[in-house]
Coordinates of C-alpha atoms in Angstrom, one line a residue:
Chain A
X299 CA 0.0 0.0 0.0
X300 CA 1.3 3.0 -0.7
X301 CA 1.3 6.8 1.3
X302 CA -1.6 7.9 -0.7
X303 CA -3.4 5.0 -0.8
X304 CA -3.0 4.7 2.9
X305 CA -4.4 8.1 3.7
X306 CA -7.2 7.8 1.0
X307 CA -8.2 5.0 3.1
X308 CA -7.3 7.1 6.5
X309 CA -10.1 9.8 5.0
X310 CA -12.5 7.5 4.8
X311 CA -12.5 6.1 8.1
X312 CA -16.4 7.0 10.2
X313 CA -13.8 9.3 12.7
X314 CA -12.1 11.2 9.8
X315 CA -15.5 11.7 8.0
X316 CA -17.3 12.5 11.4
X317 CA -14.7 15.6 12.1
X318 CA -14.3 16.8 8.7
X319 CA -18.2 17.5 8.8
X320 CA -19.0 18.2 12.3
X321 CA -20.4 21.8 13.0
X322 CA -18.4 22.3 16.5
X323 CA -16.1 20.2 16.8
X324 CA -14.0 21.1 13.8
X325 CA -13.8 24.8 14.0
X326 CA -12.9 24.3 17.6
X327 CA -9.8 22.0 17.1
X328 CA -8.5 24.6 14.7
X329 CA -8.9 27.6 16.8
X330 CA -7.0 25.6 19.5
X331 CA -4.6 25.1 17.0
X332 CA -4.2 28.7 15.8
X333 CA -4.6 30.4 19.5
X334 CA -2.2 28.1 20.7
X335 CA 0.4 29.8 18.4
X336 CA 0.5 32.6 21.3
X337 CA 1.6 29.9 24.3
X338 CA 3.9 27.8 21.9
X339 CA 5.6 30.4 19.8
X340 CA 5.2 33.0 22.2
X341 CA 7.2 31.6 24.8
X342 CA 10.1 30.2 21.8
X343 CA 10.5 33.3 20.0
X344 CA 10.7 35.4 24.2
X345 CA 13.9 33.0 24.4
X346 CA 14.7 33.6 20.4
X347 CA 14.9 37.3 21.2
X348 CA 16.4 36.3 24.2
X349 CA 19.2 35.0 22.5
X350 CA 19.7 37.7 19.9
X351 CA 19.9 40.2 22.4
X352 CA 16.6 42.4 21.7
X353 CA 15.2 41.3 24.4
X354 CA 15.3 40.6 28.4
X355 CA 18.9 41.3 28.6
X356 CA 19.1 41.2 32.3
X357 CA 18.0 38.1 33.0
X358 CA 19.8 34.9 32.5
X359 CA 19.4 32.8 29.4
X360 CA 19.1 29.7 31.4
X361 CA 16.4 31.5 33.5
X362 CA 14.5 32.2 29.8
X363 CA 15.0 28.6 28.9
X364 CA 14.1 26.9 32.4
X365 CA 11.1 28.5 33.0
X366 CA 9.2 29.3 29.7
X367 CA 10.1 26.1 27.8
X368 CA 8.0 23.9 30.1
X369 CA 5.3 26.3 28.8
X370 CA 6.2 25.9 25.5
X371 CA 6.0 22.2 25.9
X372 CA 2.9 22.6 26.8
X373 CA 1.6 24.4 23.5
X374 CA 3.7 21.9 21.6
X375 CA 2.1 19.0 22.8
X376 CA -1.7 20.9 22.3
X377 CA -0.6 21.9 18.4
X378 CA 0.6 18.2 17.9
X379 CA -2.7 17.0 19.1
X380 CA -5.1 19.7 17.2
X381 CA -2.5 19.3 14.3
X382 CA -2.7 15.2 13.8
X383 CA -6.4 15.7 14.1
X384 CA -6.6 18.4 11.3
X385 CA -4.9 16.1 9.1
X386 CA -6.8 13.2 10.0
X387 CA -9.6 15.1 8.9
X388 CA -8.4 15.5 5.3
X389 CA -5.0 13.5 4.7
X390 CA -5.5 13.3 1.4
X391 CA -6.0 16.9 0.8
X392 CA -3.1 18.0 3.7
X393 CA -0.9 15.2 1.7
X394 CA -0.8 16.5 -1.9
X395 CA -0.8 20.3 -0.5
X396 CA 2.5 21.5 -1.1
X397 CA 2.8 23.9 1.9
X398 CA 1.7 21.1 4.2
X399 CA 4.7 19.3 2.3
X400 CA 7.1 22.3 2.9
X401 CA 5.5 23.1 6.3
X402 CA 6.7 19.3 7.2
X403 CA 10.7 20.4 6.2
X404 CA 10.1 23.3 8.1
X405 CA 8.9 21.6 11.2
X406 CA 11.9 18.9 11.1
X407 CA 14.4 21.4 10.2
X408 CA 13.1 23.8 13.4
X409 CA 13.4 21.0 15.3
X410 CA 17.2 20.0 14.2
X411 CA 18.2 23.7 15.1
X412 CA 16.9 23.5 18.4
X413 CA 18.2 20.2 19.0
X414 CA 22.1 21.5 17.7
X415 CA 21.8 24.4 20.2
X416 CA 20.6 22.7 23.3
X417 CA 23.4 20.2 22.8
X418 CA 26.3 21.9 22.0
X419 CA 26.2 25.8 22.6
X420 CA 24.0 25.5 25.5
X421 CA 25.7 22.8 27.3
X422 CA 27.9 25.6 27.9
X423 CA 25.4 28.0 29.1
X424 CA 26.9 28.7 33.0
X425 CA 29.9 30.6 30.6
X426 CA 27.3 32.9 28.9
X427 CA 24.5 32.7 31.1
X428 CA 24.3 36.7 32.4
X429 CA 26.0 38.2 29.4
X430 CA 23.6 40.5 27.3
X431 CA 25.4 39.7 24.4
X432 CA 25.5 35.7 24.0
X433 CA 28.1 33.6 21.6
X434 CA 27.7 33.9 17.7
X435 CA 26.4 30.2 17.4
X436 CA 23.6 31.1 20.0
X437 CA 22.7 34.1 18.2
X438 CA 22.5 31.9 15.3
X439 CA 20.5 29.3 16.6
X440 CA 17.9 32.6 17.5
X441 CA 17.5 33.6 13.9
X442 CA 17.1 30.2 12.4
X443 CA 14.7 29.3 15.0
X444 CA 12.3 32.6 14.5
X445 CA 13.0 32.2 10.7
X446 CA 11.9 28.7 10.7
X447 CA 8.9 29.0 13.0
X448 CA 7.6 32.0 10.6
X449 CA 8.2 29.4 7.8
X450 CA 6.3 26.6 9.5
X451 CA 3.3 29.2 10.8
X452 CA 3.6 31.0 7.1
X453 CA 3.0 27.5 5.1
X454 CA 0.8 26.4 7.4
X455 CA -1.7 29.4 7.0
X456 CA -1.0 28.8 3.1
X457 CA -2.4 25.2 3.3
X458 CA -6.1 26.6 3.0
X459 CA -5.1 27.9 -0.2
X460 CA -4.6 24.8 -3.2
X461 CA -2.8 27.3 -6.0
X462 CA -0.5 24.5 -6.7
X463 CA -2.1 21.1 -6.5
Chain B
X10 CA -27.9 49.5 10.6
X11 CA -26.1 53.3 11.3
X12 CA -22.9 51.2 10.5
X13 CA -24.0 49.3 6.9
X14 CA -23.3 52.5 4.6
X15 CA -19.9 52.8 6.3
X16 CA -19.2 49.2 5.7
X17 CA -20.4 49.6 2.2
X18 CA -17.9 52.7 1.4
X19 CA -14.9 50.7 2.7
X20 CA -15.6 48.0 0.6
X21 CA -15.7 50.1 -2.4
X22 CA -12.2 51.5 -1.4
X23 CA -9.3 51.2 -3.6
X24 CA -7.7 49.2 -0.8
X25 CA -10.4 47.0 -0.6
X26 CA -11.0 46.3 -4.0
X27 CA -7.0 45.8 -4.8
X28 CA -7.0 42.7 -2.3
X29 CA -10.1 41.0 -3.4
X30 CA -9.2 41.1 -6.5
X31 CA -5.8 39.7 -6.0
X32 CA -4.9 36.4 -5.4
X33 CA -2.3 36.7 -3.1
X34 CA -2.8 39.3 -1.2
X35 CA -5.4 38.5 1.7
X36 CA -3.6 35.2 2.0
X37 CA -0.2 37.2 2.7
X38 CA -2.0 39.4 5.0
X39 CA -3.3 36.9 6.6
X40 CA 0.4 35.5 7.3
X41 CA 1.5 38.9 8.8
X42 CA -1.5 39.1 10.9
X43 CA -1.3 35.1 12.8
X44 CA 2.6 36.0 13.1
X45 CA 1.6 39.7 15.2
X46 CA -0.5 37.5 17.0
X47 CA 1.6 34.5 17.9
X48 CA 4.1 37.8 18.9
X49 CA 1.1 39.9 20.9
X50 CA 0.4 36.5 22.7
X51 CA 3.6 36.1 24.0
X52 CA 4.2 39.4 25.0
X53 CA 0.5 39.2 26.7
X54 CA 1.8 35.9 28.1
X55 CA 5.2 36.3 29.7
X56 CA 3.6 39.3 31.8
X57 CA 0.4 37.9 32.6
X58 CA 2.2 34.6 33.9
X59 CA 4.0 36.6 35.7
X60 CA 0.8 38.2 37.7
X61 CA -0.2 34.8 38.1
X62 CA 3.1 33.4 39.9
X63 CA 3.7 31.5 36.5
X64 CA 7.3 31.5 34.2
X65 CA 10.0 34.1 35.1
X66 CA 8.5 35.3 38.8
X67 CA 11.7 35.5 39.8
X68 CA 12.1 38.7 37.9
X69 CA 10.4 42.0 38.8
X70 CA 7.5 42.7 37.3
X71 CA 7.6 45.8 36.2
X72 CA 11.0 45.4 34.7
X73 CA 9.7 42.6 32.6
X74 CA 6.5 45.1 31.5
X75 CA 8.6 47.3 30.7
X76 CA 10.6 44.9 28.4
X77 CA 7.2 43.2 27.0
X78 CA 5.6 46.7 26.3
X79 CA 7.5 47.4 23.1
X80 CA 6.4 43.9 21.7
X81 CA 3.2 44.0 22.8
X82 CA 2.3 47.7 21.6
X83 CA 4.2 46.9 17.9
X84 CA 2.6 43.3 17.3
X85 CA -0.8 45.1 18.2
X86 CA -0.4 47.9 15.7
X87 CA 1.0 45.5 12.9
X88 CA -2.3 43.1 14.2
X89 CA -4.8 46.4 13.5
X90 CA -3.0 47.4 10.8
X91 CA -3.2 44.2 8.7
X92 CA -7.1 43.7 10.3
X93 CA -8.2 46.6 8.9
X94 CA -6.5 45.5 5.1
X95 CA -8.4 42.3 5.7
X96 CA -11.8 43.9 6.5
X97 CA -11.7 46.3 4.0
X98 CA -11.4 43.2 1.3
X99 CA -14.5 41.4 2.9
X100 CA -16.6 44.0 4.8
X101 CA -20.0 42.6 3.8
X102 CA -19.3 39.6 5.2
X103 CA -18.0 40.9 8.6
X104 CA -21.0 43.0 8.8
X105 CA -23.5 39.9 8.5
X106 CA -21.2 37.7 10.9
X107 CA -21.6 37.5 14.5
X108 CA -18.1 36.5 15.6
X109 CA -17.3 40.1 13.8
X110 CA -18.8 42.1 16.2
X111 CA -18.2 40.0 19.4
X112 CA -14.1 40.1 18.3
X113 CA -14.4 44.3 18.0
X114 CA -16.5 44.8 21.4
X115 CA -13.8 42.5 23.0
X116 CA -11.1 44.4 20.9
X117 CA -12.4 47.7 22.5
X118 CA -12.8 46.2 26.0
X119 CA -9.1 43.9 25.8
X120 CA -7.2 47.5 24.5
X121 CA -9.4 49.4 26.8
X122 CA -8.4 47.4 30.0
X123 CA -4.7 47.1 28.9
X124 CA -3.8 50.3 28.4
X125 CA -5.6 51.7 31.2
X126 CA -6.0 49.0 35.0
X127 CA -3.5 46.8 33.3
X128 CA -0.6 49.3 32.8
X129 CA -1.2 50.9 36.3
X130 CA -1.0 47.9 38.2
X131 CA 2.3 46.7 36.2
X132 CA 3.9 50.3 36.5
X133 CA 3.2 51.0 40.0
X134 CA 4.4 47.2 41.0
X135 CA 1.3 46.9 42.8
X136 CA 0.7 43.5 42.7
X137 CA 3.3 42.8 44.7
X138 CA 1.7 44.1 47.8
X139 CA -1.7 42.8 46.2
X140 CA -0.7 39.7 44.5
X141 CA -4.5 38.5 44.4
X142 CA -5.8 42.0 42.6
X143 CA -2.5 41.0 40.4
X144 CA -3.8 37.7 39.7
X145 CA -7.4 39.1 38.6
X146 CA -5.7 41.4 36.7
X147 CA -4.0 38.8 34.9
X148 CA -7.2 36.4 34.3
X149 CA -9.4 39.2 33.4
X150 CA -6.5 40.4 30.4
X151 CA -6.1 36.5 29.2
X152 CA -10.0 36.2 29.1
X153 CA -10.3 39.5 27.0
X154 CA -7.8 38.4 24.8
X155 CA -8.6 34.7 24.7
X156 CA -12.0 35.8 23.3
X157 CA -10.3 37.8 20.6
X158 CA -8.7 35.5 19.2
X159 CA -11.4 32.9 19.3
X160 CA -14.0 35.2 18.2
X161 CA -11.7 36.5 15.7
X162 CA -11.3 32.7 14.3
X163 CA -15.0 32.1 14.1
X164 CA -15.3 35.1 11.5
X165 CA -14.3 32.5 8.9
X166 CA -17.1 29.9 10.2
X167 CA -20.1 31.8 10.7

């Protein structure tokens, strides 16, 4: 079986069919995924500026990090859920949408940067913790992180739109 | 009814007609406008969180207004800015919806209440001699805006 065929099947499922058309419970799972934008990528892009010194310069970076990533977690874990149940109300459709297909890059890429700066540049954090200005490779780990999460945001809000299907 | 004509001549604006008529530009409008909001939401967030003994409460409060204020005043103006391009291109339909005019009454009351009980108790630091008055501070500037952004979602379902 192939991808398509698996999510043509996936579509058609009694759940898939029951969201796609229901009058409430639809429109609900997307505004929880769109208002928990502010929670997730609110608290990533405070640390983001954070990092490329514009703002909070005065507190600690490990400070940012310890206590508004938790919270971040938290709107990761609600966008996941609203997100797999979005698509599993029209996997074909998300499937052959090439912004869902770039939004996909952007999500894995977002999460390789973050995963390069909490293991190397961060590890050393106690060195850089209180200085406003923080090492080139944490600054850099900044940009690509609010450049990808406009990316991932940006195609996502371009899915409802089919111009090149 | 007073406000139909109005509606009716912003629609007819230049503005107005050059997005609906393009094909790409509500779309990228609507891009700018979820980014300001992911941006007003944190900057709402961090502070509010803060009221409510949540995130950075080790810092002072006020210090950390005073660094979420810039964020929060330019993500709302981009926010208005680009909601005004998008109503122009669709007024009709705002006028007819519901969710329309719940989002501006909240709009009015969420600005209202942060620019005016919000900002004093953040600038005079009184919350943390009344930490509960803080907290309702808090919950009653995440409700506002909570209901902005929800109501403001529903525009494109009823």
């Amino acid at each position: 079986m192939s991808l398509l065929e698996f999510f043509e099947w996936l579509g058609n499922t009694a759940w898939s069919v029951a969201l796609l058309e229901s009058i409430w419970v639809y429109p609900l799972v997307e505004t929880t995924h769109v208002l928990t934008l502010c929670l997730f990528l609110g608290m990533i892009a405070t640390l983001d500026l954070r990092l490329v010194g514009l703002t909070l310069r005065n507190v600690p970076v490990s400070e940012v990090a310890g206590r508004l990533l938790p919270w971040a977690f938290v709107g990761f874990a609600l966008m996941v859920v609203s997100g797999v149940l979005l698509f599993y109300s029209h996997p074909v459709r998300a499937f052959e949408n090439v912004f869902f297909r770039i939004k996909m890059v952007m999500l894995v890429l977002a999460g390789l940067n973050a995963f390069i700066f909490h293991t190397t540049v961060y590890r050393r954090v106690t060195e850089w913790d209180r200085s406003p200005v923080t090492p080139v490779k944490a600054r850099l780990a900044g940009y690509f992180s609010l450049m990808l999460w406009t990316t991932v945001v940006v195609s996502g809000r371009m899915q409802a739109y089919n111009w090149f299907n | 009814m007073i406000f139909l004509p109005f509606f009716e001549w912003c629609g007819e604006t230049a503005v107005g007609i050059a997005i609906r008529d393009s094909l790409w530009l509500f779309p990228v409008i609507e891009c700018v406008h979820l980014l300001a909001l992911a941006m007003l939401g944190g900057a709402v967030l961090v502070v509010d969180m803060r009221l409510l003994g949540l995130g950075l409460r080790r810092h002072p409060l006020a210090e950390l207004a005073r660094e979420a204020q810039p964020w929060l005043v330019g993500s709302l103006l981009v926010m208005l800015v680009t909601g005004v391009l998008l109503f122009t291109s669709e007024t009709l339909r705002a006028y007819y919806s519901p969710p329309f005019w719940w989002k501006m009454r909240l709009l009015l009351l969420a600005m209202l209440f942060t620019f005016t009980v919000r900002r004093k108790v953040l600038r005079s630091d009184d919350a943390s001699g009344q930490p509960l008055f803080g907290k309702l501070v808090a919950v009653v500037s995440l409700s506002l805006w909570f209901g902005v952004g929800f109501s403001g979602r529903w525009i494109a379902f009823y």
